[in-house]
Coordinates of C-alpha atoms and ligand atoms in Angstrom, one line a residue:
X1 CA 116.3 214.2 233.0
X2 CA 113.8 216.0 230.8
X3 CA 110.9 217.5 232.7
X4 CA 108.3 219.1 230.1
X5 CA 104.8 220.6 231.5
X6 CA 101.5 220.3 230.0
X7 CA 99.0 222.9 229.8
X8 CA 98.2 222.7 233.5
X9 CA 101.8 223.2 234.4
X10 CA 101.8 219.6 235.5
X11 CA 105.5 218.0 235.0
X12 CA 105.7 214.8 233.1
X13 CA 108.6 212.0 233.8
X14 CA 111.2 212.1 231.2
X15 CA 113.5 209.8 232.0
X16 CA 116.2 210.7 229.4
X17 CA 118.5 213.5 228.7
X18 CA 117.4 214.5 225.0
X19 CA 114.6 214.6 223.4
X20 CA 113.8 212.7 220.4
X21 CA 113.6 213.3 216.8
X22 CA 110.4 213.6 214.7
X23 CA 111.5 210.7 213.1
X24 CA 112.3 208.7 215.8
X25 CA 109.1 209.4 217.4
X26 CA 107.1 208.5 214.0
X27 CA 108.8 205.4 213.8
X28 CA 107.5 204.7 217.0
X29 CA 104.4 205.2 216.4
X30 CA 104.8 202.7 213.7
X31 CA 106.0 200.4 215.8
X32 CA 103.1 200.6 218.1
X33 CA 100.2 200.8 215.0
X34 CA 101.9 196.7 214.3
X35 CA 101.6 196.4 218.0
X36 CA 98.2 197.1 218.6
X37 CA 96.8 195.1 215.6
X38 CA 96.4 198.8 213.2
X39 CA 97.8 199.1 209.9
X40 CA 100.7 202.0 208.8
X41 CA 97.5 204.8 208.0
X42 CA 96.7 205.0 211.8
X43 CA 100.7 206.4 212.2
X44 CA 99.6 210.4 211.6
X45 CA 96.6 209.4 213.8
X46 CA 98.7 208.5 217.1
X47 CA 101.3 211.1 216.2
X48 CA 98.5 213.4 216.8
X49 CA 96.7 211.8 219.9
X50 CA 99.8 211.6 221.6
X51 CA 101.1 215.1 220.6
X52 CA 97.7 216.7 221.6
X53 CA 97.7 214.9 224.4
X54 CA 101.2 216.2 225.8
X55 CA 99.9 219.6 224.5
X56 CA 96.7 219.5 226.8
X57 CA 95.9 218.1 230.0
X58 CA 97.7 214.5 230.4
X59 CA 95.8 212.1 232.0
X60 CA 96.5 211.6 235.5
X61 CA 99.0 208.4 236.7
X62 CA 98.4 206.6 239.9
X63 CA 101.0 203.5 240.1
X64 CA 100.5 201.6 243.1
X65 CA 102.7 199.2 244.7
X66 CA 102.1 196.3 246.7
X67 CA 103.3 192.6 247.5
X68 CA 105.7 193.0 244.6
X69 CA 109.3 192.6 243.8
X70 CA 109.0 195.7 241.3
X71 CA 109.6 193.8 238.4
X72 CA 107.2 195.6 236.2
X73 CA 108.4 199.0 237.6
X74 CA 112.3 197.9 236.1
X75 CA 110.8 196.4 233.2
X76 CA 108.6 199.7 232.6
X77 CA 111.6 202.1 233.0
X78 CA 113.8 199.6 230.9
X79 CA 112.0 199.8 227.8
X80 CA 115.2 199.8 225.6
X81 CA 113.5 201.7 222.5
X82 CA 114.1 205.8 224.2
X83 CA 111.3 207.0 221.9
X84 CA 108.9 204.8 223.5
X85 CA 109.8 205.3 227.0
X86 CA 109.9 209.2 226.2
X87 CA 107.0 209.7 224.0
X88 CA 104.2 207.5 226.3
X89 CA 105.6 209.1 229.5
X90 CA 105.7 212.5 228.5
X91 CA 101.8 211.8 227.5
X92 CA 100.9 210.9 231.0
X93 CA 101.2 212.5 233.9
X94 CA 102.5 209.8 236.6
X95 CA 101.2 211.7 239.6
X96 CA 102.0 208.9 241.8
X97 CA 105.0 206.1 241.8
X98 CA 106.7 205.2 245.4
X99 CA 109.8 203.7 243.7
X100 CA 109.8 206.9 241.1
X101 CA 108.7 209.8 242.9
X102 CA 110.8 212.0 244.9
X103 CA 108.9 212.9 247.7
X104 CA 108.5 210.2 250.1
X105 CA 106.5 209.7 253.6
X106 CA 103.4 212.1 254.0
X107 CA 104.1 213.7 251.4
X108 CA 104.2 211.4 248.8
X109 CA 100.3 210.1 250.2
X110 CA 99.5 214.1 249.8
X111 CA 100.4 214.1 246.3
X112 CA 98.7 211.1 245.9
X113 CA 95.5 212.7 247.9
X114 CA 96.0 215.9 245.3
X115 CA 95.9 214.0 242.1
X116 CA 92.9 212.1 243.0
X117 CA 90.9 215.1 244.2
X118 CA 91.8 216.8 241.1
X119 CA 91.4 213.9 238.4
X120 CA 88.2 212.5 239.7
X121 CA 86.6 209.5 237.7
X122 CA 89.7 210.1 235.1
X123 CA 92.5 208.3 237.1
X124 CA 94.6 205.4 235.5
X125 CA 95.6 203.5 238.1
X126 CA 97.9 200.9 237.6
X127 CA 98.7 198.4 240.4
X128 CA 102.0 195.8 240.9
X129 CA 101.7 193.6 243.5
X130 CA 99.2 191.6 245.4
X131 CA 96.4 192.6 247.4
X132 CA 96.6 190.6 250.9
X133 CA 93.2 190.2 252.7
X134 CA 94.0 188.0 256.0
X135 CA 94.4 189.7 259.1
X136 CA 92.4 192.5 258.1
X137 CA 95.6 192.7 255.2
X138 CA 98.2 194.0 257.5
X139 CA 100.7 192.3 255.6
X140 CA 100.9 195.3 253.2
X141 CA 100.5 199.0 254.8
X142 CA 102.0 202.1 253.4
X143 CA 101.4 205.1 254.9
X144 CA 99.6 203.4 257.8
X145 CA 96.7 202.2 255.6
X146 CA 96.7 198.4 254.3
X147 CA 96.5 197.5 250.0
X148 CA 92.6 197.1 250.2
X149 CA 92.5 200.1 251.9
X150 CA 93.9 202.1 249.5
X151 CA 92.4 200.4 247.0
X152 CA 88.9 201.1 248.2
X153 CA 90.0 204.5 249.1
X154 CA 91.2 205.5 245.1
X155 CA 88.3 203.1 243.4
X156 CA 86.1 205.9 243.6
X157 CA 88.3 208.4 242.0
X158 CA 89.6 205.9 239.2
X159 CA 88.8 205.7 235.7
X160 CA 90.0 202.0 235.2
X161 CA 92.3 199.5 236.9
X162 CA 95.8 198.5 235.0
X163 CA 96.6 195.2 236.9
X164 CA 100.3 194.9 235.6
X165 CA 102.4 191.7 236.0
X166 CA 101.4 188.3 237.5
X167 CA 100.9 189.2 241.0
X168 CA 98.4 192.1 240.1
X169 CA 96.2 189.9 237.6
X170 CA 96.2 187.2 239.2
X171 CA 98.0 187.3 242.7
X172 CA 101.1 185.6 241.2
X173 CA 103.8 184.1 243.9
X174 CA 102.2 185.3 246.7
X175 CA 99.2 183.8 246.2
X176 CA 100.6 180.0 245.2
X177 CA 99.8 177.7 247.9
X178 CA 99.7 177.9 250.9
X179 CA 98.8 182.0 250.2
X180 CA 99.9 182.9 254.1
X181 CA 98.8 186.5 253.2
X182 CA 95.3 185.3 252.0
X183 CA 96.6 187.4 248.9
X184 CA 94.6 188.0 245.7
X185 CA 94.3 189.6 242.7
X186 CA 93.4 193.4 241.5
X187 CA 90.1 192.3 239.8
X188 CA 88.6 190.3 242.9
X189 CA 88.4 193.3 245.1
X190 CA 87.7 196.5 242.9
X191 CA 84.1 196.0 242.5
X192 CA 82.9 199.5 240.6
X193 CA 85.5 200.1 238.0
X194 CA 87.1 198.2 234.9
X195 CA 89.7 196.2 235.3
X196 CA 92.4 195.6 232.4
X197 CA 94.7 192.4 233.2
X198 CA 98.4 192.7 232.0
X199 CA 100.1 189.2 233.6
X200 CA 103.5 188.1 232.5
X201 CA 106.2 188.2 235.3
X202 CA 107.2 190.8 234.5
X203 CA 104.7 192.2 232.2
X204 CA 106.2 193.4 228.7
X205 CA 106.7 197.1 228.6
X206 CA 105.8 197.6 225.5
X207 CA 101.7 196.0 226.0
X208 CA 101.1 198.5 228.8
X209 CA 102.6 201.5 226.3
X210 CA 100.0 199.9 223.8
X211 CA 97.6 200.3 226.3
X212 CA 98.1 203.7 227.1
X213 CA 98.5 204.7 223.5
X214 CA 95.1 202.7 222.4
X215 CA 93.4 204.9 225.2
X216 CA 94.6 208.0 223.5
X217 CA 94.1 207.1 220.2
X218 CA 90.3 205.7 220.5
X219 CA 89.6 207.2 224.2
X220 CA 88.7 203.5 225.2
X221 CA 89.9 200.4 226.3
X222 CA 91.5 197.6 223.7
X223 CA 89.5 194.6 223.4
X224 CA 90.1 192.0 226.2
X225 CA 90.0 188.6 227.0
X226 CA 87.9 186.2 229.4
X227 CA 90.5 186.6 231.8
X228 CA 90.8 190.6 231.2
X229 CA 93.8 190.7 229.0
X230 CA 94.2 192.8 226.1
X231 CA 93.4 190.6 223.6
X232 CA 96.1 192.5 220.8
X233 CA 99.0 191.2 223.2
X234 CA 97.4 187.5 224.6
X235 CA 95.1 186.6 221.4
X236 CA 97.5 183.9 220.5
X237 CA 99.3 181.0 222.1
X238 CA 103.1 181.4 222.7
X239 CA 103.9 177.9 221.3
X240 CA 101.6 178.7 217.9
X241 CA 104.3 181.7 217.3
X242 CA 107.5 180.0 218.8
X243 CA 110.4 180.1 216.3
X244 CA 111.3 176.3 217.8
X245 CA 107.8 175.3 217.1
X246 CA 109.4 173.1 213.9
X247 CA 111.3 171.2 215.6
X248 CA 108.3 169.9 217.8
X249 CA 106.1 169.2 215.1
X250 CA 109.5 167.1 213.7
X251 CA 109.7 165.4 217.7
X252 CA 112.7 167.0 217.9
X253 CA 113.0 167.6 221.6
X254 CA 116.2 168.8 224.1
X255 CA 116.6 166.6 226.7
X256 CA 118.7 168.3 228.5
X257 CA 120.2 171.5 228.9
X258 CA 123.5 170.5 227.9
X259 CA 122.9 168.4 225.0
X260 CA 123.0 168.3 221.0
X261 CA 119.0 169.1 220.7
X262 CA 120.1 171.9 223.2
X263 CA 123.2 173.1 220.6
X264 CA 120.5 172.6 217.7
X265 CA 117.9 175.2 218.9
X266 CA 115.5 171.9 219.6
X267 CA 111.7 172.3 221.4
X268 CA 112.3 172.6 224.9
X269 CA 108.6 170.6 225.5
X270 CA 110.1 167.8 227.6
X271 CA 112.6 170.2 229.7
X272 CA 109.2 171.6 231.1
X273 CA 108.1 174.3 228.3
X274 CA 104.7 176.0 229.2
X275 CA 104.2 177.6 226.2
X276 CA 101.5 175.1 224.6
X277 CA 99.3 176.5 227.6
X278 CA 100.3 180.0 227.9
X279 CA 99.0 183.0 225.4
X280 CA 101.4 185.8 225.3
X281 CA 103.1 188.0 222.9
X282 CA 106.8 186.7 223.8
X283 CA 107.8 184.9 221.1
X284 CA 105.9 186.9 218.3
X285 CA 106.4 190.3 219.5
X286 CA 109.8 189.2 221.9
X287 CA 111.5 191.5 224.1
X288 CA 114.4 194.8 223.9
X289 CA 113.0 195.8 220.5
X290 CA 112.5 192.0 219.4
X291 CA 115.9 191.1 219.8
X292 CA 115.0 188.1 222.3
X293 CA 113.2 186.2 224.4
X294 CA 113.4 183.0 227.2
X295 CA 113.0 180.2 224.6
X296 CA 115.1 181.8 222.0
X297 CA 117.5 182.3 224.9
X298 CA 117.6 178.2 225.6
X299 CA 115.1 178.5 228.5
X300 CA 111.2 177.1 228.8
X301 CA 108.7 179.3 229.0
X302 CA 107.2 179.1 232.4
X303 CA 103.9 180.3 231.7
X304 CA 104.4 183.1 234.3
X305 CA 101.3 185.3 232.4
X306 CA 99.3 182.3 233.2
X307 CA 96.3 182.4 236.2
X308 CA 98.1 179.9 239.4
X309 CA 101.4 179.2 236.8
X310 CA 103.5 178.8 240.6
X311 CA 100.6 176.3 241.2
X312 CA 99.7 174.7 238.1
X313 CA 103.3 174.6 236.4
X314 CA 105.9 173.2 238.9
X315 CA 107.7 172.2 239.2
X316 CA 109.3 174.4 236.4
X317 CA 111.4 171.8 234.7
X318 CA 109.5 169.0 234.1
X319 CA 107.2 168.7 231.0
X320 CA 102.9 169.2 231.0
X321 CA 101.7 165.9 230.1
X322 CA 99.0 166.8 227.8
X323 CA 98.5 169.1 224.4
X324 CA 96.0 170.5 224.0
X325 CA 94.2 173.0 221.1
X326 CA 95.2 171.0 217.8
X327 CA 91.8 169.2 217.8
X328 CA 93.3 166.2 219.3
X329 CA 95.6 165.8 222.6
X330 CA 98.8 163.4 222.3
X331 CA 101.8 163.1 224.1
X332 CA 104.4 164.9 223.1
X333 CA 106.1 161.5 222.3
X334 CA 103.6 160.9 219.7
X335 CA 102.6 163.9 218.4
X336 CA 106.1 164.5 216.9
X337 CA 105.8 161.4 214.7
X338 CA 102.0 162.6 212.9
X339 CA 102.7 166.4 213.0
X340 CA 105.6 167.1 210.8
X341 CA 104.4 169.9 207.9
X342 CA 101.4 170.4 209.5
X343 CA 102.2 173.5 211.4
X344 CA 105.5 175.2 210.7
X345 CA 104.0 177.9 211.8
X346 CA 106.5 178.7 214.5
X347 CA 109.1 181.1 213.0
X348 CA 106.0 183.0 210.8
X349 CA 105.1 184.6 214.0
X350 CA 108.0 186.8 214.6
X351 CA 108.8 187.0 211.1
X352 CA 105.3 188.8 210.6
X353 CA 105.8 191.0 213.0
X354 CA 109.1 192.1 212.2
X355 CA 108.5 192.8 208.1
X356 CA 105.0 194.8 209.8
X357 CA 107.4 196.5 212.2
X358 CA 110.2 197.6 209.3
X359 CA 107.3 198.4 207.0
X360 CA 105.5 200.6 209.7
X361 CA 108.7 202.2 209.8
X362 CA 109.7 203.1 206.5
X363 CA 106.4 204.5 206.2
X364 CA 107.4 206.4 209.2
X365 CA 110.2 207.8 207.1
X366 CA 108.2 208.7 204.5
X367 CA 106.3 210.8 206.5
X368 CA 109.1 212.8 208.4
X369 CA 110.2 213.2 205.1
X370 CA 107.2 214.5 203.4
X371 CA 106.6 216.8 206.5
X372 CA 110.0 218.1 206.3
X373 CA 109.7 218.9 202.8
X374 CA 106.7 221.0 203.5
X375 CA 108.4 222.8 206.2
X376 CA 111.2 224.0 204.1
X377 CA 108.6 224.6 201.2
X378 CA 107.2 227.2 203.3
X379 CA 110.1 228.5 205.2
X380 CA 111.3 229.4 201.6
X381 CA 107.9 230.5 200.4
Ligands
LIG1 S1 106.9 173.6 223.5 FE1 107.9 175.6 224.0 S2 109.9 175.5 222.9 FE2 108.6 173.9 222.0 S3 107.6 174.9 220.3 FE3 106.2 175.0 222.1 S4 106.6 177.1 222.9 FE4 108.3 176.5 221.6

């Protein structure tokens, strides 16, 4: 565990045991100038808003929990690239985390108390979980204080609200009928403050590091969405960037999960795919350093970053009826037999990304290189 302090003496969270190379940490930043929508020039740009940032006074981390299953706190620490893990969370300082910190009890809701006296107006506060209202919301108390509580209590103090996962954005499972909590979402009870939504169940890691980085880099919020998602990581549909997206415009469907479509890498539209209604950056962007996601993995998408998906999109298995977005709506039945060549556009999606991603990083190179060059110029000089 790496623990480096800023110029405050405040300890960031390094979660691993080394830390990492120049290069590594360029290439990173490559990899998150493709993410965020920025070509290779911004790379020396986020090297240094991140480095200064680490240098000086890291903004101030407040990561509350609430009806959750802490999905998006495992998904968050399981970012599989180290370099981003290490180099976002060294750059903040995550002054608050029940399921992360080490203090616990009073103690943990005095450091909490400390870092919002201290950081007023500059707090990031990210939430996970679900905000229940009924009953006055006794169905969530820590510390002997209910969600909205403590909600109201750090609004004042925050500089913007990070709804992260389903359940934040959107109130998720607990808020799919009947909602016995009377359970709801992030943005529908701060009132004063931004509010950034980050849906997916979990939320990738990797959109909230954007996040982060973007607000270093420019000192504002990306663009969002209607619904108050970052437009760099929701812009497009999932099933305009799905690798299978071929075989649907050719109507060739699995029918089941144990069949020869299934063998063949087929659409999975009639085993109950969401992804013609759900925008996310799965299947362009994909998961554990784009090495996979659900539908590459044989599975439908559920539409879990979706507002009411528990609602709107069971049950799970069974297929949406209508398509919509290609300027007409057919049924999957039909549309197979008039779309073939018009789209292909499936596998482009994660193709782009990935010659982006290993261009951004051999730029990357180039730059450790150059750098290193100079330092052993003038060592010798
Ligand atoms: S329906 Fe699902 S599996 Fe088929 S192309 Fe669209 S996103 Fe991919």
């Amino acid at each position: 565990m790496q623990a480096l302090k800023d110029a405050d003496g405040r300890v960031g969270v390094g979660f691993l045991d080394d830390r990492i190379s120049r290069r590594e940490f360029l290439k990173f930043c490559g990899r998150i100038a493709v993410l965020l929508g920025l070509s290779e020039t911004f790379i020396p740009q986020i090297a240094e808003a991140i480095e200064k940032t680490v240098k000086n006074r890291r903004p101030s981390v407040i990561w509350l929990e609430f009806q959750d299953c802490a999905g998006n706190t495992e998904s968050f620490t399981r970012a599989n690239s180290p370099s981003v893990g290490q180099a976002v969370l060294e750059s903040i300082s995550l002054d608050y985390h029940e399921t992360l910190m080490a203090a616990a009890g009073h103690r943990a809701e005095k450091a909490r108390e400390i870092a919002l006296e201290e950081n007023k107006g500059k707090v990031i506060v990210v939430v996970e979980g679900s905000i229940p209202t009924k009953d006055n919301g006794v169905y969530c108390c820590i510390g002997g204080k209910t969600a909205l509580q403590i909600i109201k209590e750090v609004e004042p103090y925050a500089l913007v609200f990070v709804a992260v996962g389903t359940c934040a954005a959107f109130g998720g499972l607990p808020k799919a009928n009947p909602n016995p909590t009377g359970a709801v979402a992030v943005e529908d009870v701060v009132r004063s403050k931004p509010v950034i939504n980050v849906p997916g169940c979990p939320a990738n890691p990797d959109v909230l590091m954007g996040i982060l980085v973007h607000y270093l880099v420019f000192g504002r919020l990306p663009d969002l969405d209607a619904q108050k998602r970052p437009l760099f990581a929701y812009g497009k549909r999932i099933h305009d960037t799905c690798e299978r997206r071929p075989h649907f415009d050719a109507g060739q469907y699995v029918l089941s999960f144990d069949d020869y479509g299934a063998r063949q890498g087929y659409c999975l539209y009639k085993v109950g795919c969401k992804g013609p209604e759900t925008y996310n950056i799965c299947a362009s962007w994909r998961w554990n350093l784009g090495a996979s996601w659900p539908v590459k993995a044989g599975h439908p998408c559920l539409g879990c970053s979706e507002k009411d998906f528990w609602d709107r999109f069971t049950p799970f298995y069974e297929r949406i009826p209508l398509i919509s977005g290609f300027g007409v709506e057919g049924r999957a039945d039909q549309w197979g037999k008039v779309a073939v060549g018009l789209a292909g556009a499936g596998i482009i999606g994660h193709a782009i990304y990935t010659g982006l991603v290993r261009k951004a990083e051999k730029k990357a190179e180039e730059i450790a290189e150059q750098e290193e060059k100079q330092a052993s110029e003038s060592s010798e000089g």
